[in-house]
Amino acid sequence: MITLFCFPYAGADEKAYALLENLATAHLKIVTLVLPGRGERYHDSMPDNIHQLADDCFRQLKGKLQHPFAFFGHSMGALLSYLLVRKLKEEELLMPLHLFVSGCAAPAVVMTAERREMPEGKEWKRRLQETAGIPAVMLDNEIFWLVYEPVIRKDLTLFKQYNYQEQPPLDMPITVFTGKEDNVTADEAAAWQKETTGQVSVVSFSGKHHFWNEHAAEIMMIVKNNLQYKGNNVSPQSFSL
């Protein structure tokens, strides 16, 4: 059994990756972390920076990493998964077999001046619909602005305040998923190679920022192919993701 720990994107809760969970198998378990301020942790205070949010994820995972595992994260979740890998290395704990990141430029180049800007007014509403994939009907709902929008805004604020700190490269493979209509460039995706001595593969799909929704089956096939035969005590003949 290999566990794929999934890290939510901005504003997402424990149901964020239901599409991936539906594609799990007997040998691949999907576990989505629950961030504070949403879902079953709605009443928990949200942290002041993304490193504190990563520490929260670390506390959730500590003690659950005895079995082979990998990480997957989309957008803010990709950065969180990367920070968790760094934390595990610092603590000299078991490392993921593979890091899968989606819709996120490499840490060294992710925060351009343009990306640090927080849109307001009509531009904020437009980006919520076009980039975050929020349906127009929800944007006209008062409950959305009272309950959900503040969480998305807080998450994005933490994400946009991230400052890269160069560290020695990791030693693990990284697969980068990008959307051809998203704003992550080919060079920004390839820059993940700076973070590891392992192989970095970039796979592009059609679609905007949340392209992964339309390509969940293809993404899971790539995940399964990369993790195949890597479980402990599992032979190639008996292992089928």
mmCIF file of C-alpha atoms in Angstrom:
data_model
loop_
_atom_site.group_PDB
_atom_site.id
_atom_site.type_symbol
_atom_site.label_atom_id
_atom_site.label_comp_id
_atom_site.label_asym_id
_atom_site.label_seq_id
_atom_site.Cartn_x
_atom_site.Cartn_y
_atom_site.Cartn_z
ATOM 1 C CA MET A 1 0.000 0.000 0.000
ATOM 2 C CA ILE A 2 1.241 3.450 -0.967
ATOM 3 C CA THR A 3 -0.444 6.551 0.431
ATOM 4 C CA LEU A 4 -0.720 9.689 -1.686
ATOM 5 C CA PHE A 5 -1.055 12.637 0.687
ATOM 6 C CA CYS A 6 -2.803 15.534 -1.061
ATOM 7 C CA PHE A 7 -2.421 19.189 -0.090
ATOM 8 C CA PRO A 8 -5.392 21.536 -0.700
ATOM 9 C CA TYR A 9 -5.237 24.553 -2.972
ATOM 10 C CA ALA A 10 -6.415 27.981 -1.770
ATOM 11 C CA GLY A 11 -9.809 27.812 -0.080
ATOM 12 C CA ALA A 12 -10.153 24.049 -0.535
ATOM 13 C CA ASP A 13 -11.294 21.596 2.128
ATOM 14 C CA GLU A 14 -10.953 17.861 2.692
ATOM 15 C CA LYS A 15 -13.141 17.148 -0.370
ATOM 16 C CA ALA A 16 -10.803 19.046 -2.703
ATOM 17 C CA TYR A 17 -9.475 15.942 -4.430
ATOM 18 C CA ALA A 18 -12.629 13.809 -4.538
ATOM 19 C CA LEU A 19 -11.979 13.191 -8.241
ATOM 20 C CA LEU A 20 -8.612 11.630 -7.415
ATOM 21 C CA GLU A 21 -10.034 9.660 -4.498
ATOM 22 C CA ASN A 22 -12.568 8.081 -6.850
ATOM 23 C CA LEU A 23 -9.631 6.762 -8.895
ATOM 24 C CA ALA A 24 -7.792 5.164 -5.970
ATOM 25 C CA THR A 25 -7.093 1.438 -5.938
ATOM 26 C CA ALA A 26 -6.415 -1.279 -3.393
ATOM 27 C CA HIS A 27 -2.710 -0.434 -3.561
ATOM 28 C CA LEU A 28 -2.973 3.371 -3.688
ATOM 29 C CA LYS A 29 -4.735 5.264 -0.903
ATOM 30 C CA ILE A 30 -5.600 8.965 -1.218
ATOM 31 C CA VAL A 31 -5.507 11.081 1.956
ATOM 32 C CA THR A 32 -6.316 14.796 1.744
ATOM 33 C CA LEU A 33 -5.083 16.965 4.574
ATOM 34 C CA VAL A 34 -7.544 19.305 6.304
ATOM 35 C CA LEU A 35 -6.357 22.880 6.709
ATOM 36 C CA PRO A 36 -7.603 25.187 9.487
ATOM 37 C CA GLY A 37 -10.560 27.502 8.891
ATOM 38 C CA ARG A 38 -12.596 25.135 6.707
ATOM 39 C CA GLY A 39 -14.503 21.860 6.717
ATOM 40 C CA GLU A 40 -14.255 19.955 9.965
ATOM 41 C CA ARG A 41 -11.678 22.527 11.146
ATOM 42 C CA TYR A 42 -13.845 25.545 10.424
ATOM 43 C CA HIS A 43 -13.404 26.966 13.936
ATOM 44 C CA ASP A 44 -9.611 26.601 13.978
ATOM 45 C CA SER A 45 -7.674 29.824 13.579
ATOM 46 C CA MET A 46 -5.769 30.267 10.346
ATOM 47 C CA PRO A 47 -1.996 30.891 10.631
ATOM 48 C CA ASP A 48 -0.162 34.107 9.852
ATOM 49 C CA ASN A 49 2.195 32.754 7.184
ATOM 50 C CA ILE A 50 2.557 29.781 4.884
ATOM 51 C CA HIS A 51 5.366 28.258 6.962
ATOM 52 C CA GLN A 52 2.985 28.042 9.927
ATOM 53 C CA LEU A 53 0.458 26.405 7.611
ATOM 54 C CA ALA A 54 3.137 23.912 6.574
ATOM 55 C CA ASP A 55 3.898 23.261 10.254
ATOM 56 C CA ASP A 56 0.202 22.493 10.749
ATOM 57 C CA CYS A 57 0.416 19.942 7.934
ATOM 58 C CA PHE A 58 3.549 18.485 9.496
ATOM 59 C CA ARG A 59 1.724 17.922 12.790
ATOM 60 C CA GLN A 60 -1.036 16.114 10.912
ATOM 61 C CA LEU A 61 1.402 13.821 9.146
ATOM 62 C CA LYS A 62 3.901 13.151 11.905
ATOM 63 C CA GLY A 63 3.439 9.585 13.054
ATOM 64 C CA LYS A 64 1.570 8.559 9.881
ATOM 65 C CA LEU A 65 4.552 8.108 7.600
ATOM 66 C CA GLN A 66 5.610 4.557 8.390
ATOM 67 C CA HIS A 67 4.429 3.207 5.046
ATOM 68 C CA PRO A 68 5.597 4.216 1.564
ATOM 69 C CA PHE A 69 3.994 7.491 0.559
ATOM 70 C CA ALA A 70 4.086 10.300 -1.988
ATOM 71 C CA PHE A 71 2.861 13.917 -2.052
ATOM 72 C CA PHE A 72 0.516 15.692 -4.448
ATOM 73 C CA GLY A 73 -0.475 19.349 -4.360
ATOM 74 C CA HIS A 74 -2.125 21.796 -6.714
ATOM 75 C CA SER A 75 -1.278 25.525 -6.742
ATOM 76 C CA MET A 76 -0.829 26.601 -3.095
ATOM 77 C CA GLY A 77 -0.973 22.908 -2.225
ATOM 78 C CA ALA A 78 2.069 22.296 -4.422
ATOM 79 C CA LEU A 79 4.090 24.825 -2.443
ATOM 80 C CA LEU A 80 2.833 23.315 0.822
ATOM 81 C CA SER A 81 3.874 19.836 -0.293
ATOM 82 C CA TYR A 82 7.334 21.149 -1.161
ATOM 83 C CA LEU A 83 7.678 22.849 2.228
ATOM 84 C CA LEU A 84 6.651 19.584 3.903
ATOM 85 C CA VAL A 85 9.354 17.686 2.043
ATOM 86 C CA ARG A 86 11.883 20.254 3.258
ATOM 87 C CA LYS A 87 10.560 19.865 6.813
ATOM 88 C CA LEU A 88 10.832 16.077 6.694
ATOM 89 C CA LYS A 89 14.406 16.319 5.462
ATOM 90 C CA GLU A 90 15.255 18.782 8.229
ATOM 91 C CA GLU A 91 13.777 16.429 10.829
ATOM 92 C CA GLU A 92 15.551 13.433 9.224
ATOM 93 C CA LEU A 93 12.253 11.593 8.762
ATOM 94 C CA LEU A 94 11.097 9.211 6.041
ATOM 95 C CA MET A 95 10.876 10.991 2.700
ATOM 96 C CA PRO A 96 8.224 10.679 -0.044
ATOM 97 C CA LEU A 97 8.858 8.334 -2.933
ATOM 98 C CA HIS A 98 7.811 11.053 -5.362
ATOM 99 C CA LEU A 99 6.622 14.669 -5.355
ATOM 100 C CA PHE A 100 3.771 15.551 -7.731
ATOM 101 C CA VAL A 101 3.113 19.275 -8.134
ATOM 102 C CA SER A 102 0.391 20.870 -10.217
ATOM 103 C CA GLY A 103 -0.342 24.384 -11.419
ATOM 104 C CA CYS A 104 2.584 25.953 -9.583
ATOM 105 C CA ALA A 105 5.853 27.465 -10.730
ATOM 106 C CA ALA A 106 9.016 26.294 -8.991
ATOM 107 C CA PRO A 107 9.609 27.808 -5.524
ATOM 108 C CA ALA A 108 12.573 29.879 -6.698
ATOM 109 C CA VAL A 109 10.488 31.682 -9.316
ATOM 110 C CA VAL A 110 6.883 31.343 -8.146
ATOM 111 C CA MET A 111 6.459 34.799 -6.627
ATOM 112 C CA THR A 112 6.804 37.354 -9.390
ATOM 113 C CA ALA A 113 5.756 40.930 -8.666
ATOM 114 C CA GLU A 114 2.575 40.349 -10.647
ATOM 115 C CA ARG A 115 1.644 37.259 -8.643
ATOM 116 C CA ARG A 116 2.158 39.077 -5.350
ATOM 117 C CA GLU A 117 -0.591 41.568 -6.184
ATOM 118 C CA MET A 118 -3.964 40.856 -4.557
ATOM 119 C CA PRO A 119 -6.778 41.783 -6.949
ATOM 120 C CA GLU A 120 -9.750 43.735 -5.650
ATOM 121 C CA GLY A 121 -13.278 44.597 -6.745
ATOM 122 C CA LYS A 122 -14.369 43.402 -10.173
ATOM 123 C CA GLU A 123 -10.920 41.973 -10.926
ATOM 124 C CA TRP A 124 -11.069 39.816 -7.786
ATOM 125 C CA LYS A 125 -14.510 38.551 -8.764
ATOM 126 C CA ARG A 126 -13.285 37.819 -12.303
ATOM 127 C CA ARG A 127 -10.303 35.838 -11.047
ATOM 128 C CA LEU A 128 -12.442 33.890 -8.610
ATOM 129 C CA GLN A 129 -14.521 32.759 -11.546
ATOM 130 C CA GLU A 130 -11.831 32.300 -14.208
ATOM 131 C CA THR A 131 -8.830 31.210 -12.161
ATOM 132 C CA ALA A 132 -10.312 29.635 -9.037
ATOM 133 C CA GLY A 133 -13.191 28.096 -10.965
ATOM 134 C CA ILE A 134 -15.927 29.472 -8.708
ATOM 135 C CA PRO A 135 -19.302 29.225 -10.531
ATOM 136 C CA ALA A 136 -20.967 32.552 -11.317
ATOM 137 C CA VAL A 137 -24.041 31.553 -9.312
ATOM 138 C CA MET A 138 -21.912 31.238 -6.176
ATOM 139 C CA LEU A 139 -20.372 34.658 -6.718
ATOM 140 C CA ASP A 140 -23.861 36.119 -6.415
ATOM 141 C CA ASN A 141 -24.493 34.256 -3.167
ATOM 142 C CA GLU A 142 -24.089 36.203 0.080
ATOM 143 C CA ILE A 143 -23.067 33.073 2.007
ATOM 144 C CA PHE A 144 -20.091 32.599 -0.325
ATOM 145 C CA TRP A 145 -18.766 36.066 0.557
ATOM 146 C CA LEU A 146 -19.374 35.556 4.271
ATOM 147 C CA VAL A 147 -18.001 32.031 4.657
ATOM 148 C CA TYR A 148 -15.848 30.924 1.726
ATOM 149 C CA GLU A 149 -14.308 34.044 0.204
ATOM 150 C CA PRO A 150 -12.432 35.041 3.389
ATOM 151 C CA VAL A 151 -10.740 31.622 3.482
ATOM 152 C CA ILE A 152 -9.687 31.857 -0.169
ATOM 153 C CA ARG A 153 -8.395 35.390 0.383
ATOM 154 C CA LYS A 154 -6.438 34.400 3.503
ATOM 155 C CA ASP A 155 -4.873 31.392 1.770
ATOM 156 C CA LEU A 156 -3.838 33.479 -1.209
ATOM 157 C CA THR A 157 -2.407 36.145 1.069
ATOM 158 C CA LEU A 158 -0.206 33.532 2.761
ATOM 159 C CA PHE A 159 0.789 32.128 -0.622
ATOM 160 C CA LYS A 160 1.637 35.542 -2.079
ATOM 161 C CA GLN A 161 3.814 36.453 0.913
ATOM 162 C CA TYR A 162 6.085 33.437 0.379
ATOM 163 C CA ASN A 163 9.782 34.242 0.104
ATOM 164 C CA TYR A 164 12.091 31.618 -1.353
ATOM 165 C CA GLN A 165 15.085 30.414 0.646
ATOM 166 C CA GLU A 166 17.662 28.465 -1.319
ATOM 167 C CA GLN A 167 18.578 25.099 0.195
ATOM 168 C CA PRO A 168 20.602 22.075 -0.918
ATOM 169 C CA PRO A 169 18.750 20.058 -3.567
ATOM 170 C CA LEU A 170 16.572 17.129 -2.606
ATOM 171 C CA ASP A 171 17.135 13.625 -3.938
ATOM 172 C CA MET A 172 13.760 12.553 -5.320
ATOM 173 C CA PRO A 173 11.851 12.581 -8.593
ATOM 174 C CA ILE A 174 9.390 15.411 -9.197
ATOM 175 C CA THR A 175 6.567 15.438 -11.721
ATOM 176 C CA VAL A 176 5.165 18.845 -12.657
ATOM 177 C CA PHE A 177 1.673 19.164 -14.149
ATOM 178 C CA THR A 178 0.805 22.374 -15.980
ATOM 179 C CA GLY A 179 -2.144 23.809 -17.887
ATOM 180 C CA LYS A 180 -1.454 25.219 -21.348
ATOM 181 C CA GLU A 181 -3.776 28.170 -20.659
ATOM 182 C CA ASP A 182 -2.512 28.727 -17.114
ATOM 183 C CA ASN A 183 0.106 31.383 -16.296
ATOM 184 C CA VAL A 184 2.901 28.961 -15.334
ATOM 185 C CA THR A 185 5.475 29.141 -18.107
ATOM 186 C CA ALA A 186 7.557 26.250 -19.416
ATOM 187 C CA ASP A 187 10.688 27.782 -17.881
ATOM 188 C CA GLU A 188 8.967 28.219 -14.501
ATOM 189 C CA ALA A 189 7.891 24.577 -14.547
ATOM 190 C CA ALA A 190 11.344 23.365 -15.587
ATOM 191 C CA ALA A 191 12.874 25.389 -12.734
ATOM 192 C CA TRP A 192 11.698 22.669 -10.309
ATOM 193 C CA GLN A 193 14.933 20.928 -11.353
ATOM 194 C CA LYS A 194 16.765 23.417 -9.105
ATOM 195 C CA GLU A 195 15.155 21.679 -6.108
ATOM 196 C CA THR A 196 16.328 18.121 -6.727
ATOM 197 C CA THR A 197 19.103 15.971 -8.124
ATOM 198 C CA GLY A 198 16.408 13.526 -9.210
ATOM 199 C CA GLN A 199 14.546 13.523 -12.486
ATOM 200 C CA VAL A 200 12.003 16.279 -13.123
ATOM 201 C CA SER A 201 9.268 15.565 -15.662
ATOM 202 C CA VAL A 202 6.901 18.260 -16.929
ATOM 203 C CA VAL A 203 3.518 17.187 -18.304
ATOM 204 C CA SER A 204 1.234 19.770 -19.911
ATOM 205 C CA PHE A 205 -2.521 19.464 -20.348
ATOM 206 C CA SER A 206 -5.094 21.607 -22.057
ATOM 207 C CA GLY A 207 -6.974 23.953 -19.749
ATOM 208 C CA LYS A 208 -6.676 26.895 -17.387
ATOM 209 C CA HIS A 209 -5.547 26.935 -13.752
ATOM 210 C CA HIS A 210 -7.770 24.077 -12.560
ATOM 211 C CA PHE A 211 -6.987 21.933 -15.598
ATOM 212 C CA TRP A 212 -6.481 18.951 -13.298
ATOM 213 C CA ASN A 213 -10.247 18.607 -12.853
ATOM 214 C CA GLU A 214 -10.618 17.763 -16.527
ATOM 215 C CA HIS A 215 -7.591 15.460 -16.558
ATOM 216 C CA ALA A 216 -7.884 13.660 -13.217
ATOM 217 C CA ALA A 217 -7.842 10.198 -14.798
ATOM 218 C CA GLU A 218 -4.737 10.985 -16.876
ATOM 219 C CA ILE A 219 -2.969 12.503 -13.882
ATOM 220 C CA MET A 220 -3.747 9.502 -11.714
ATOM 221 C CA MET A 221 -2.454 7.174 -14.412
ATOM 222 C CA ILE A 222 0.848 9.079 -14.396
ATOM 223 C CA VAL A 223 0.934 8.958 -10.589
ATOM 224 C CA LYS A 224 0.309 5.223 -10.587
ATOM 225 C CA ASN A 225 2.918 4.568 -13.264
ATOM 226 C CA ASN A 226 5.532 6.507 -11.303
ATOM 227 C CA LEU A 227 4.765 4.730 -8.038
ATOM 228 C CA GLN A 228 4.403 1.236 -9.432
ATOM 229 C CA TYR A 229 6.650 -1.399 -7.777
ATOM 230 C CA LYS A 230 7.903 1.123 -5.195
ATOM 231 C CA GLY A 231 5.888 -0.228 -2.279
ATOM 232 C CA ASN A 232 7.738 -2.214 0.352
ATOM 233 C CA ASN A 233 7.621 -5.979 0.007
ATOM 234 C CA VAL A 234 5.631 -5.846 -3.226
ATOM 235 C CA SER A 235 6.901 -7.668 -6.275
ATOM 236 C CA PRO A 236 6.193 -6.464 -9.831
ATOM 237 C CA GLN A 237 4.110 -9.587 -10.429
ATOM 238 C CA SER A 238 1.731 -8.906 -7.525
ATOM 239 C CA PHE A 239 1.564 -5.102 -7.638
ATOM 240 C CA SER A 240 -1.199 -3.486 -9.668
ATOM 241 C CA LEU A 241 -2.232 0.128 -9.169
#
